[in-house]
DNA sequence: TATGGCACTAACCATTGGTTAGTACGGCTG
DNA sequence: CAGCCGTACTAACCAATGGTTAGTGCCATA
């Protein structure tokens, strides 16, 4: 661990220097995850995404989309119109990423009864602060 | 959207009131994700996890493990010894969750060259602030 | 005596998340 | 006419969470 090769930088999430950590954080971010899921349905304009994802602010949405675009998961297309018209769609890479995310989302959603039961049981033994 | 049924609370990540949002945030949290991945290899003691996951502090690790335990993904077993001996292992649910996480991690790791290339290209067009 | 092992937690500062206001332009309504 | 709406962001500022550092108690060892 004293020395790190380039391969280790790429390949090992347990390694502090692994650059995929950051990329993982981006795609699993709270709002990015939901934006990607929405874009899996169809390309959206900014405002459409905003309305699709309840609870997200324009600021957080813009931030997440910017990151997703920079990492190459999302394609942003600006039409020079008034009012502004910006469209977001998944890139090829994004389209391959999304089934992984949706699989995880579906799994967790399906497990919510168990999660809730576990929380209730845990809170009985050890009430939260 | 004016009214929400219990089903909607459970089933729709796009909905503000969806409780699975929080559960998703927990399992995809930066340190929790790595803890779950390490536990997929074998049960670990606290210190073993700390050493396995480079860069995590005891505080952040403890916090993540506590959440994972509460949600029912991880089983925490305390042995009353001196020095303390606490062991963490995946629950049955955790064992089913982890392949989803590992699939995502593998996918993103494999895509890092493309992510980096996308970032470099994006930064040329639009240098980051 | 001091230090190390173990698994946390308290105190405090740094960073990111989130709220609110603002931008510019054309169209529509009262 | 003035005000508001639609659009897609960004600036300013406060709230919340992440992260750093110190501390806990007990036994064993140098």
Coordinates of C-alpha atoms in Angstrom, one line a residue, chain B:
Chain B
X1 CA -49.7 13.9 -6.1
X2 CA -52.0 15.7 -3.7
X3 CA -52.7 12.6 -1.9
X4 CA -50.3 9.8 -1.2
X5 CA -51.3 6.2 -0.5
X6 CA -49.2 3.8 1.4
X7 CA -48.2 2.1 -1.8
X8 CA -46.8 5.3 -3.1
X9 CA -44.8 5.7 0.0
X10 CA -43.2 2.4 -0.6
X11 CA -42.9 2.2 -4.3
X12 CA -42.0 5.3 -6.1
X13 CA -38.5 6.8 -5.7
X14 CA -39.6 9.9 -7.7
X15 CA -42.0 10.7 -4.9
X16 CA -40.8 13.0 -2.2
X17 CA -42.5 10.8 0.4
X18 CA -40.9 7.6 -0.7
X19 CA -39.2 6.0 2.3
X20 CA -37.0 3.9 0.1
X21 CA -35.1 7.1 -0.8
X22 CA -33.6 7.2 2.6
X23 CA -32.8 3.5 2.5
X24 CA -31.2 3.9 -0.9
X25 CA -29.1 6.8 0.4
X26 CA -27.9 4.6 3.3
X27 CA -26.7 1.7 1.1
X28 CA -25.1 3.9 -1.5
X29 CA -23.4 6.2 1.0
X30 CA -19.7 6.5 0.3
X31 CA -18.5 4.5 3.3
X32 CA -21.4 2.2 3.7
X33 CA -21.0 1.0 0.1
X34 CA -17.4 0.1 0.8
X35 CA -18.2 -1.5 4.2
X36 CA -20.9 -3.7 2.5
X37 CA -18.4 -4.7 -0.2
X38 CA -15.8 -5.6 2.4
X39 CA -18.3 -7.7 4.4
X40 CA -19.2 -9.5 1.2
X41 CA -15.7 -11.0 1.4
X42 CA -16.1 -12.1 5.0
X43 CA -17.2 -11.0 8.4
X44 CA -14.9 -8.4 9.8
X45 CA -14.2 -6.8 13.2
X46 CA -14.4 -3.0 13.4
X47 CA -10.7 -2.5 13.1
X48 CA -10.4 -4.9 10.2
X49 CA -13.0 -2.9 8.3
X50 CA -11.2 0.3 9.2
X51 CA -8.0 -1.1 7.8
X52 CA -9.6 -2.7 4.7
X53 CA -11.2 0.6 3.6
X54 CA -8.5 3.1 3.1
X55 CA -9.4 6.6 4.0
X56 CA -12.3 6.0 6.3
X57 CA -12.3 7.4 9.8
X58 CA -13.5 5.5 12.8
X59 CA -16.2 8.0 13.2
X60 CA -17.5 7.7 9.6
X61 CA -17.2 3.9 9.7
X62 CA -19.1 3.6 13.0
X63 CA -21.8 5.9 11.7
X64 CA -22.3 3.9 8.5
X65 CA -22.3 0.6 10.3
X66 CA -24.8 1.8 12.7
X67 CA -27.1 2.8 9.9
X68 CA -26.6 -0.5 8.0
X69 CA -27.3 -2.4 11.2
X70 CA -30.5 -0.4 11.9
X71 CA -31.8 -1.0 8.4
X72 CA -31.1 -4.7 8.7
X73 CA -28.3 -5.2 6.1
X74 CA -25.6 -5.9 8.7
X75 CA -25.5 -8.0 11.9
X76 CA -23.4 -6.6 14.7
X77 CA -22.2 -9.1 17.3
X78 CA -20.7 -7.9 20.5
X79 CA -18.4 -10.1 22.5
X80 CA -18.0 -8.9 26.1
X81 CA -14.2 -9.0 26.2
X82 CA -11.4 -6.7 27.0
X83 CA -10.3 -5.3 24.7
X84 CA -13.7 -5.0 23.0
X85 CA -14.5 -7.4 20.3
X86 CA -17.3 -6.5 17.9
X87 CA -17.9 -8.4 14.7
X88 CA -19.9 -7.4 11.7
X89 CA -21.4 -9.7 9.1
X90 CA -24.0 -9.4 6.4
X91 CA -27.5 -10.5 7.2
X92 CA -29.5 -12.6 4.7
X93 CA -30.9 -9.4 3.2
X94 CA -27.5 -7.8 3.1
X95 CA -26.2 -10.9 1.3
X96 CA -28.9 -10.3 -1.4
X97 CA -28.2 -6.6 -1.6
X98 CA -24.5 -6.8 -2.1
X99 CA -24.4 -8.4 -5.6
X100 CA -26.3 -5.3 -6.8
X101 CA -23.8 -3.1 -5.3
X102 CA -20.8 -5.1 -6.6
X103 CA -22.3 -5.2 -10.0
X104 CA -22.5 -1.4 -10.0
X105 CA -19.0 -1.0 -8.6
X106 CA -17.5 -3.4 -11.2
X107 CA -19.3 -1.6 -14.0
X108 CA -18.1 1.9 -13.0
X109 CA -14.6 0.6 -12.4
X110 CA -14.6 -0.9 -15.8
X111 CA -15.8 2.4 -17.3
X112 CA -13.2 4.6 -15.7
X113 CA -11.1 5.1 -18.8
X114 CA -14.2 6.4 -20.6
X115 CA -15.2 8.5 -17.6
X116 CA -11.8 10.1 -17.5
X117 CA -11.8 10.7 -21.2
X118 CA -15.2 12.4 -20.9
X119 CA -14.1 14.6 -18.1
X120 CA -11.0 15.7 -20.0
X121 CA -13.1 16.5 -23.1
X122 CA -15.7 18.3 -21.0
X123 CA -13.0 20.3 -19.2
X124 CA -11.6 21.5 -22.5
X125 CA -14.9 22.8 -23.7
X126 CA -15.8 24.2 -20.3
X127 CA -13.0 24.4 -17.7
X128 CA -14.2 23.7 -14.1
X129 CA -14.4 26.6 -11.7

